[in-house]
Tab-separated table of N, CA, C and O in Angstrom:
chain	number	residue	atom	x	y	z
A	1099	UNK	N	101.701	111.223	115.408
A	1099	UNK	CA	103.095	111.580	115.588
A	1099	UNK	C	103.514	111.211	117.002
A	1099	UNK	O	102.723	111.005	117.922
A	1100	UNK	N	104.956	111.144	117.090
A	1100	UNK	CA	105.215	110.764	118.554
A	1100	UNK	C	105.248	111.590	119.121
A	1100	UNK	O	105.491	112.714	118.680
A	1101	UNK	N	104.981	111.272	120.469
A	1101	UNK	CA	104.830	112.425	121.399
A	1101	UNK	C	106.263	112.917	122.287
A	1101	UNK	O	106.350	113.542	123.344
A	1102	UNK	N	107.182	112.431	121.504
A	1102	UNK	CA	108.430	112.497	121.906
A	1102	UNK	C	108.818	113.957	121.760
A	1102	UNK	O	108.291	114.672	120.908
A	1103	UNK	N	109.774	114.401	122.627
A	1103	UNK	CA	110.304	115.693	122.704
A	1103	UNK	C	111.722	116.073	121.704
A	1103	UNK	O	112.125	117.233	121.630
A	1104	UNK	N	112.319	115.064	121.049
A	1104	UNK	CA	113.270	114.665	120.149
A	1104	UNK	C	112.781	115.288	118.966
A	1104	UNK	O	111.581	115.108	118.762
A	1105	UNK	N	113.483	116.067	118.024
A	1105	UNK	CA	112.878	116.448	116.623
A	1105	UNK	C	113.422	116.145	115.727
A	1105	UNK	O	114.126	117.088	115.365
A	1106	UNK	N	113.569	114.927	114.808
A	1106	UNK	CA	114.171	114.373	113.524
A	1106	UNK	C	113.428	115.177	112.592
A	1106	UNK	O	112.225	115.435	112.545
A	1107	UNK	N	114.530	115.571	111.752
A	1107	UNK	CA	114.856	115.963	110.287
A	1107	UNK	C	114.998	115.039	109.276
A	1107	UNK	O	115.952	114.261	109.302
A	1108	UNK	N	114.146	115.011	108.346
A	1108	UNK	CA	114.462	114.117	107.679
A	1108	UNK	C	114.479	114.992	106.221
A	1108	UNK	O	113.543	115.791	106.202
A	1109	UNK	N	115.404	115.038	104.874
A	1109	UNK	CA	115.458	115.523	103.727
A	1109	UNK	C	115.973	114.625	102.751
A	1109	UNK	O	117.150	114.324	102.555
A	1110	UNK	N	114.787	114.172	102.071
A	1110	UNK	CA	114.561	112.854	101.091
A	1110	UNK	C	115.070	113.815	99.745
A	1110	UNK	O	114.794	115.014	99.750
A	1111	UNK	N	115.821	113.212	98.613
A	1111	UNK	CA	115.978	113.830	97.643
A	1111	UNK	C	115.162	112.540	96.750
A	1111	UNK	O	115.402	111.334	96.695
A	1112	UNK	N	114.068	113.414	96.072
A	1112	UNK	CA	112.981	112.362	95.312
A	1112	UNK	C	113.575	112.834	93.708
A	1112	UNK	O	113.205	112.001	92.880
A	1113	UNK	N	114.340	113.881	93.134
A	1113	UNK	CA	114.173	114.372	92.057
A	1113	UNK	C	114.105	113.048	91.024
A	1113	UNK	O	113.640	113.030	89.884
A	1114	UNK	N	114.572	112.202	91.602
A	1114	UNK	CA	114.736	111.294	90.371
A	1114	UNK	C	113.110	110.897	90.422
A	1114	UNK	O	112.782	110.464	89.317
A	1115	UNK	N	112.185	110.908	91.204
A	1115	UNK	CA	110.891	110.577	90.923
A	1115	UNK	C	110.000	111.578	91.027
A	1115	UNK	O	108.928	111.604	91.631
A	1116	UNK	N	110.654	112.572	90.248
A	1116	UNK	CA	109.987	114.156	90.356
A	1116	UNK	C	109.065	114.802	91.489
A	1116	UNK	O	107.997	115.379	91.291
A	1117	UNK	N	109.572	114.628	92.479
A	1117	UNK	CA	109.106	115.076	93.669
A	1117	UNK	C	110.010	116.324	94.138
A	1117	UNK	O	109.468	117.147	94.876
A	1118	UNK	N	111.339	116.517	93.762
A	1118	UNK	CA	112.253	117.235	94.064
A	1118	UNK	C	112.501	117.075	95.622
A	1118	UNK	O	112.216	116.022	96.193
A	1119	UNK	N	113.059	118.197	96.303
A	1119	UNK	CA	113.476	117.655	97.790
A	1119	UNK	C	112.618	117.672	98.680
A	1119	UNK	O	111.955	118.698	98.828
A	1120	UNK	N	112.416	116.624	99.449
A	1120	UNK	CA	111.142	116.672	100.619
A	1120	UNK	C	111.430	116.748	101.876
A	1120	UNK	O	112.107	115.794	102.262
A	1121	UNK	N	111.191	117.470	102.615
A	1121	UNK	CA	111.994	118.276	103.660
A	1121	UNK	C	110.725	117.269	104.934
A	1121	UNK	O	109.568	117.561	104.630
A	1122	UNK	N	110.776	116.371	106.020
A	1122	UNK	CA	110.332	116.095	106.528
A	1122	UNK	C	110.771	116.183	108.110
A	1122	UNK	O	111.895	115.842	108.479
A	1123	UNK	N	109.524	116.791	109.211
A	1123	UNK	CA	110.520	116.811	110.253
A	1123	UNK	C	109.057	116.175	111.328
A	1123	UNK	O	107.937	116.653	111.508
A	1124	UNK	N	109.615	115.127	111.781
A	1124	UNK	CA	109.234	113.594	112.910
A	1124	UNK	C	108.310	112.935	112.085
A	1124	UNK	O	107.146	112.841	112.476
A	1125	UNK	N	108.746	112.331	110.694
A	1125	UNK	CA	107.862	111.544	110.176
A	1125	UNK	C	107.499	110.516	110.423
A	1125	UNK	O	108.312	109.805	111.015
A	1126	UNK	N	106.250	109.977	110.134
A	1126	UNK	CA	105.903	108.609	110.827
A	1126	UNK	C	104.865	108.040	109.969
A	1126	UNK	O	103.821	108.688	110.049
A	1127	UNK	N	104.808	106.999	109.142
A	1127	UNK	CA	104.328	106.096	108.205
A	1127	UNK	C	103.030	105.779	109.157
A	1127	UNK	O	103.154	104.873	109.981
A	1128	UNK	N	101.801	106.486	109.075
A	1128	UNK	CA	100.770	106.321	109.362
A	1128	UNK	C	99.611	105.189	108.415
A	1128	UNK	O	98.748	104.739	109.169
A	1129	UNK	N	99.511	104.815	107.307
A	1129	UNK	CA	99.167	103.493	106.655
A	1129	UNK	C	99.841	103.155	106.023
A	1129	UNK	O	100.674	104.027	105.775
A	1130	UNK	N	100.030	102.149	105.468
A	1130	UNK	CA	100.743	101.481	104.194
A	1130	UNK	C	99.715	100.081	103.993
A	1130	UNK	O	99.222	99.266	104.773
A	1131	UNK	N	99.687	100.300	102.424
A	1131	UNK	CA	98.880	99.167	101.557
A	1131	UNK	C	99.669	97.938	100.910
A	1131	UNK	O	100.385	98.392	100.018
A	1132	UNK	N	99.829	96.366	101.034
A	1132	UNK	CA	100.172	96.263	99.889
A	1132	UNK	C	101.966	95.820	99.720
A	1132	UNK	O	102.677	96.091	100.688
A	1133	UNK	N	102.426	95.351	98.853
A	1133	UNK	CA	103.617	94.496	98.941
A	1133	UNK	C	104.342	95.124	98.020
A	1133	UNK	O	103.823	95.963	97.283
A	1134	UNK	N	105.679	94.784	97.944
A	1134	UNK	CA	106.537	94.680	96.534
A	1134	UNK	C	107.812	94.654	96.949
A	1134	UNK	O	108.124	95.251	97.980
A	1135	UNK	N	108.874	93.855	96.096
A	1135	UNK	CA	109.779	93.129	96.136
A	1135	UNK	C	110.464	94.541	95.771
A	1135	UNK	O	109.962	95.309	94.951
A	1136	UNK	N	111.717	94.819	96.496
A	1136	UNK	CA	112.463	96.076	95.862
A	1136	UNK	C	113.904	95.303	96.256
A	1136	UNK	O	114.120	94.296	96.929
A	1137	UNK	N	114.766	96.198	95.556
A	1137	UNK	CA	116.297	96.007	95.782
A	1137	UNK	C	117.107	97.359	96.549
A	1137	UNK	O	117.129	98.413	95.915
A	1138	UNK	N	117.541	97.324	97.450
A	1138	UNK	CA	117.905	98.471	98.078
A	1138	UNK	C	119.542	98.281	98.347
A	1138	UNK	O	120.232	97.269	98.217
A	1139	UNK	N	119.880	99.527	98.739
A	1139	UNK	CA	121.521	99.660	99.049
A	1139	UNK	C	120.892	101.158	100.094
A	1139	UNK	O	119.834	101.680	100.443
A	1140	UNK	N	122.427	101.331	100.244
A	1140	UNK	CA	122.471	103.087	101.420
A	1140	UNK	C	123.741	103.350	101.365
A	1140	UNK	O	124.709	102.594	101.291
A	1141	UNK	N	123.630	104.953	101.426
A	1141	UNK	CA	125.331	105.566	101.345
A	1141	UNK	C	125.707	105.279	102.537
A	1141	UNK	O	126.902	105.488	102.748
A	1142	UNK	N	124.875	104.720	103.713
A	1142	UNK	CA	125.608	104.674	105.193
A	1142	UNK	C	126.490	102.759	105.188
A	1142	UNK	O	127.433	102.431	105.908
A	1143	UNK	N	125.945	102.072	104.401
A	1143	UNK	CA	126.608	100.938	104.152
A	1143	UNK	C	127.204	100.834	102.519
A	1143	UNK	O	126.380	100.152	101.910
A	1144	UNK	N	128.418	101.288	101.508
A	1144	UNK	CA	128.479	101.211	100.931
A	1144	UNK	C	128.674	99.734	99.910
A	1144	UNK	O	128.965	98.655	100.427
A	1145	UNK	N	128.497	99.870	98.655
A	1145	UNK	CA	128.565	98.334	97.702
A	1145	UNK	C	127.813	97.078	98.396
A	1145	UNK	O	128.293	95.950	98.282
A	1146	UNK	N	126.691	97.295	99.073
A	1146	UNK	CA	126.394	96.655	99.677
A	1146	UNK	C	124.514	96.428	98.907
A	1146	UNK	O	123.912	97.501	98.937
A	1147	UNK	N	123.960	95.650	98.509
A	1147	UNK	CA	123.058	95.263	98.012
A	1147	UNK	C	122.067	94.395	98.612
A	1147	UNK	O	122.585	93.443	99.197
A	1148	UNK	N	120.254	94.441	98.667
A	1148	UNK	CA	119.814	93.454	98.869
A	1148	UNK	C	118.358	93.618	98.867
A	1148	UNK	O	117.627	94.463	99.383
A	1149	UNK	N	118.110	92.469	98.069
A	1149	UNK	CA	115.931	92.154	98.165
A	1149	UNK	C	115.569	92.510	99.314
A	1149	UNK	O	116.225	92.188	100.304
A	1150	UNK	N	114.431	93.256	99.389
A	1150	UNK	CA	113.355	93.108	100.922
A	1150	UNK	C	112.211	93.508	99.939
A	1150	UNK	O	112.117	93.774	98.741
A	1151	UNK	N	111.390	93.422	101.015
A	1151	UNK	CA	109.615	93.943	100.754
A	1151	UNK	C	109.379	95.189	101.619
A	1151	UNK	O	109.593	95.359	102.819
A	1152	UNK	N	108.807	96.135	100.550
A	1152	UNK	CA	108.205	97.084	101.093
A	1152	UNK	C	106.797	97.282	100.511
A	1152	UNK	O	106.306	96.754	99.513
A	1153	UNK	N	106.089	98.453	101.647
A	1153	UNK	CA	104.912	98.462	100.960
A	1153	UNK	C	104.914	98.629	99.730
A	1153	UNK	O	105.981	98.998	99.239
A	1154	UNK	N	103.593	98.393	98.708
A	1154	UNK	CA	103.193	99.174	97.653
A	1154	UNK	C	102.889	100.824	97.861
A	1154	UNK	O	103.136	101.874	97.269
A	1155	UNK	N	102.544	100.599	98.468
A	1155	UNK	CA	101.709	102.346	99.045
A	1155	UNK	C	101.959	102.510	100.294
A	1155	UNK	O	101.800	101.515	101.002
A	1156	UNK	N	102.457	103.889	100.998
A	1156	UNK	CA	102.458	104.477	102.258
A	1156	UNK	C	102.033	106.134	102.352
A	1156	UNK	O	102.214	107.070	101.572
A	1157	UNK	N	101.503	106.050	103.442
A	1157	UNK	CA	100.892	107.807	103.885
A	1157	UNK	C	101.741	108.184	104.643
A	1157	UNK	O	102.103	107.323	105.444
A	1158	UNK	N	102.391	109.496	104.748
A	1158	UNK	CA	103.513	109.621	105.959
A	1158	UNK	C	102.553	110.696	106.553
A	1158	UNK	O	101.474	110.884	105.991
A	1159	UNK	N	102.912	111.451	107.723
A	1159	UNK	CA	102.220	112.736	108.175
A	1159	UNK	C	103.501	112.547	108.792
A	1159	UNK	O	104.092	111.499	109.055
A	1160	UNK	N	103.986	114.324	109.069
A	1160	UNK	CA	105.049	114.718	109.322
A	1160	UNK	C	104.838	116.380	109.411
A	1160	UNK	O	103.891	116.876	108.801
A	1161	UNK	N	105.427	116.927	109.915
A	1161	UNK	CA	105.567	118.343	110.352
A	1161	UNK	C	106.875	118.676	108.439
A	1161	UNK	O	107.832	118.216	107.817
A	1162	UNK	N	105.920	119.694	108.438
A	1162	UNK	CA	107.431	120.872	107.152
A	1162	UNK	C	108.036	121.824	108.051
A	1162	UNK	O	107.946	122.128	109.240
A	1163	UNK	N	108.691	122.180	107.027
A	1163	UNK	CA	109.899	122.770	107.781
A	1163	UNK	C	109.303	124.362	108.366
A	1163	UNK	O	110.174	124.919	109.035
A	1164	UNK	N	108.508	124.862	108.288
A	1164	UNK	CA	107.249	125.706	108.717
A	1164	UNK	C	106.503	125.333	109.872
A	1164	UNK	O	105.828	126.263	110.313
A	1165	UNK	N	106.393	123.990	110.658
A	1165	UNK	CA	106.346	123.546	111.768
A	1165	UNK	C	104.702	122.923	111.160
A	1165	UNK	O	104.248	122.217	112.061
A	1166	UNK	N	104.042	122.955	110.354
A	1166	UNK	CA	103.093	122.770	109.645
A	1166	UNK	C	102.634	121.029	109.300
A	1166	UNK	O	103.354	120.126	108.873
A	1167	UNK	N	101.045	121.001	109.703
A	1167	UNK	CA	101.523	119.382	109.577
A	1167	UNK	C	100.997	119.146	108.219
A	1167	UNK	O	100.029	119.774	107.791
A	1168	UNK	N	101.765	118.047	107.383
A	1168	UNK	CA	101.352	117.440	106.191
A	1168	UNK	C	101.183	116.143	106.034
A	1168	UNK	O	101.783	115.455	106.859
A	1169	UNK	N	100.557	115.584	105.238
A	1169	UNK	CA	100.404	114.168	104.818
A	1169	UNK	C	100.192	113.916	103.396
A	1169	UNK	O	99.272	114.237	102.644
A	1170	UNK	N	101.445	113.157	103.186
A	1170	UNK	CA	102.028	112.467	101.736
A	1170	UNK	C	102.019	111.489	101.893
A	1170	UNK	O	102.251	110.804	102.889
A	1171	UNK	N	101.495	111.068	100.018
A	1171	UNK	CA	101.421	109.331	99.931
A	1171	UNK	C	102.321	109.163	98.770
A	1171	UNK	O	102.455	109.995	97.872
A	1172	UNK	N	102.888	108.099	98.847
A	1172	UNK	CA	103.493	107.595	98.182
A	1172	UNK	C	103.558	106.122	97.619
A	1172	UNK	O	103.539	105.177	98.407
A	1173	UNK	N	103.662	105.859	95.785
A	1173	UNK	CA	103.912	104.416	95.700
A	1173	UNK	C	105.357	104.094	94.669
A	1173	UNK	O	106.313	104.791	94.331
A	1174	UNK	N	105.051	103.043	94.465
A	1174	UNK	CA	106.286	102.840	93.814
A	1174	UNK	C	107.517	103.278	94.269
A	1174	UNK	O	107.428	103.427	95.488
A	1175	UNK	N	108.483	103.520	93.919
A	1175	UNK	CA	110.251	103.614	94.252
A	1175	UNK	C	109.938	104.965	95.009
A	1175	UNK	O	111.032	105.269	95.485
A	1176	UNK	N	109.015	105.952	95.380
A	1176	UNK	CA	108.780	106.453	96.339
A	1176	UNK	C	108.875	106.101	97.609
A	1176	UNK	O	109.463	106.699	98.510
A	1177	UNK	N	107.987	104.630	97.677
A	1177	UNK	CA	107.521	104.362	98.714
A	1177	UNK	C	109.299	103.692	99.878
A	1177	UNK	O	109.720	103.642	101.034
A	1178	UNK	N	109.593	103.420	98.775
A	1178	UNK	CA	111.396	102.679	99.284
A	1178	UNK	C	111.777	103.901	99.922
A	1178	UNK	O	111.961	103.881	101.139
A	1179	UNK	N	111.945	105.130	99.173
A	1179	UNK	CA	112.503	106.425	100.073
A	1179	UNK	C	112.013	107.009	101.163
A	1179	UNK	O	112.677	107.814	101.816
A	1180	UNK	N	110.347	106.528	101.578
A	1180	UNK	CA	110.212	107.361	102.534
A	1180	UNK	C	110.516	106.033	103.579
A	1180	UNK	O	110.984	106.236	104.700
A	1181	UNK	N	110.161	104.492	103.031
A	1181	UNK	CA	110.511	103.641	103.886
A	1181	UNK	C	111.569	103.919	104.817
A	1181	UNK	O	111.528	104.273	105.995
A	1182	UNK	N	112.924	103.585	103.713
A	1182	UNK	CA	114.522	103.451	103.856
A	1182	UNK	C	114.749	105.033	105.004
A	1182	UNK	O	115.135	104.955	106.171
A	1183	UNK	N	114.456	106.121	104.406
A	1183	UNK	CA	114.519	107.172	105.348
A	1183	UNK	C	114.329	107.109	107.040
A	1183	UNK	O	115.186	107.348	107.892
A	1184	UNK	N	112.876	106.696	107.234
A	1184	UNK	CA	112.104	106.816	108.320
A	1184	UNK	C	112.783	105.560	109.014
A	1184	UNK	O	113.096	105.674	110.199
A	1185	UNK	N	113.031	104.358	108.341
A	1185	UNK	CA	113.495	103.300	109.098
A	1185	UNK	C	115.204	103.934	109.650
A	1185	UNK	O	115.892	103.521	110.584
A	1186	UNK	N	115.461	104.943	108.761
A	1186	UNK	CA	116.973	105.235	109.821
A	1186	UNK	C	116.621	106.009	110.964
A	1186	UNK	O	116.951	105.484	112.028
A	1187	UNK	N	115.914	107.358	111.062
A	1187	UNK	CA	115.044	107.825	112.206
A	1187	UNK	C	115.237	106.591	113.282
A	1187	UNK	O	116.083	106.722	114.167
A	1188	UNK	N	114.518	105.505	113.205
A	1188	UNK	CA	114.432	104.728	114.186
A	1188	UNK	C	115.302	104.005	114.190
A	1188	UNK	O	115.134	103.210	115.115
A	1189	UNK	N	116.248	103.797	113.623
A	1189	UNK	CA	117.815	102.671	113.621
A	1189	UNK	C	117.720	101.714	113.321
A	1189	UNK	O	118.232	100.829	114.006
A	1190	UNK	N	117.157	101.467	112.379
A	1190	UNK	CA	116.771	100.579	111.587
A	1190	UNK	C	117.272	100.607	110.261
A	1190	UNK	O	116.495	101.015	109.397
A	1191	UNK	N	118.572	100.207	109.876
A	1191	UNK	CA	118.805	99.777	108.733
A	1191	UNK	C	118.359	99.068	107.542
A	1191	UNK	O	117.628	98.157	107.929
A	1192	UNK	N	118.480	99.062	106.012
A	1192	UNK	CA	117.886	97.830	105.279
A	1192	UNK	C	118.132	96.915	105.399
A	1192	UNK	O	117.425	95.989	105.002
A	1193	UNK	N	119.450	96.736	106.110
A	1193	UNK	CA	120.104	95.137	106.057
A	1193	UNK	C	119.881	94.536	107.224
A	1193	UNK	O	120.433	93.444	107.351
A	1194	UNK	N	119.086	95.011	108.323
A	1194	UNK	CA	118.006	94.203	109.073
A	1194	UNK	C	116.916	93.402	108.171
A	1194	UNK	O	116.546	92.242	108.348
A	1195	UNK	N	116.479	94.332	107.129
A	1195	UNK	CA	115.347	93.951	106.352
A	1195	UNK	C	115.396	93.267	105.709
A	1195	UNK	O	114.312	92.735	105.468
A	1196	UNK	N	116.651	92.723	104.914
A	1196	UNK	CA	117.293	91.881	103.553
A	1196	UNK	C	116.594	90.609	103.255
A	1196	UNK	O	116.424	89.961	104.287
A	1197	UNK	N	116.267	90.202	102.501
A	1197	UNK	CA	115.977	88.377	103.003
A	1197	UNK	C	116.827	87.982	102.051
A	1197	UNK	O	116.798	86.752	102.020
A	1198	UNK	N	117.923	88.616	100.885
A	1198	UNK	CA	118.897	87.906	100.156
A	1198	UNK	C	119.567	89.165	99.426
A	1198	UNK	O	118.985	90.078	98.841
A	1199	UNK	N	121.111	88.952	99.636
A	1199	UNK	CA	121.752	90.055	99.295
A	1199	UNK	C	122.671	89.608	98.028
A	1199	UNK	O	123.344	88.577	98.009
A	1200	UNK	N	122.579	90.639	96.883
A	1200	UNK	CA	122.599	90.652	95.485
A	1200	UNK	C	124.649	91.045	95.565
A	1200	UNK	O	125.293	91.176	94.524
């Protein structure tokens, strides 16, 4: 984790991949395995579409909302949410990431 004095919140809504809400606070993508072609958008850029690669698989470790540390893995259309999330933390948009927009 960073050793930064800053505390990001992060609250992923997974229900659609039955995870229900994942409450993450200074997460940070500690491995990731592995490729896959996804299609992404964001409510912060609307109608806006586009291919990138994300991992297949990622481990996050992150503090809960209990100040408690955890570590979750994730694959598939998981792995896009904790991506897409954590890359806003750092200001990092998808459409840095795009390599062709739909």
């Amino acid at each position: 984790m960073s050793s930064s004095t800053n505390r990001y919140i992060k609250e992923i809504g997974c229900n659609r991949y039955g995870q229900g809400l994942i409450k993450l606070v200074n997460p940070s993508i500690v491995s990731q395995e592995g490729s896959q072609k996804v299609i992404e958008g964001s409510l912060s850029i609307p109608n806006t579409f586009g291919k990138l690669k994300r991992p297949a698989k990622v481990t996050v470790k992150a503090l809960n909302e209990n100040g408690e540390e955890i570590i979750l893995t994730g694959t598939g259309d998981l792995v896009k949410c904790f991506c897409h999330e954590i890359d806003h933390l750092e200001g990092t948009l998808f459409t840095d990431l795009v390599s062709e927009y739909i």
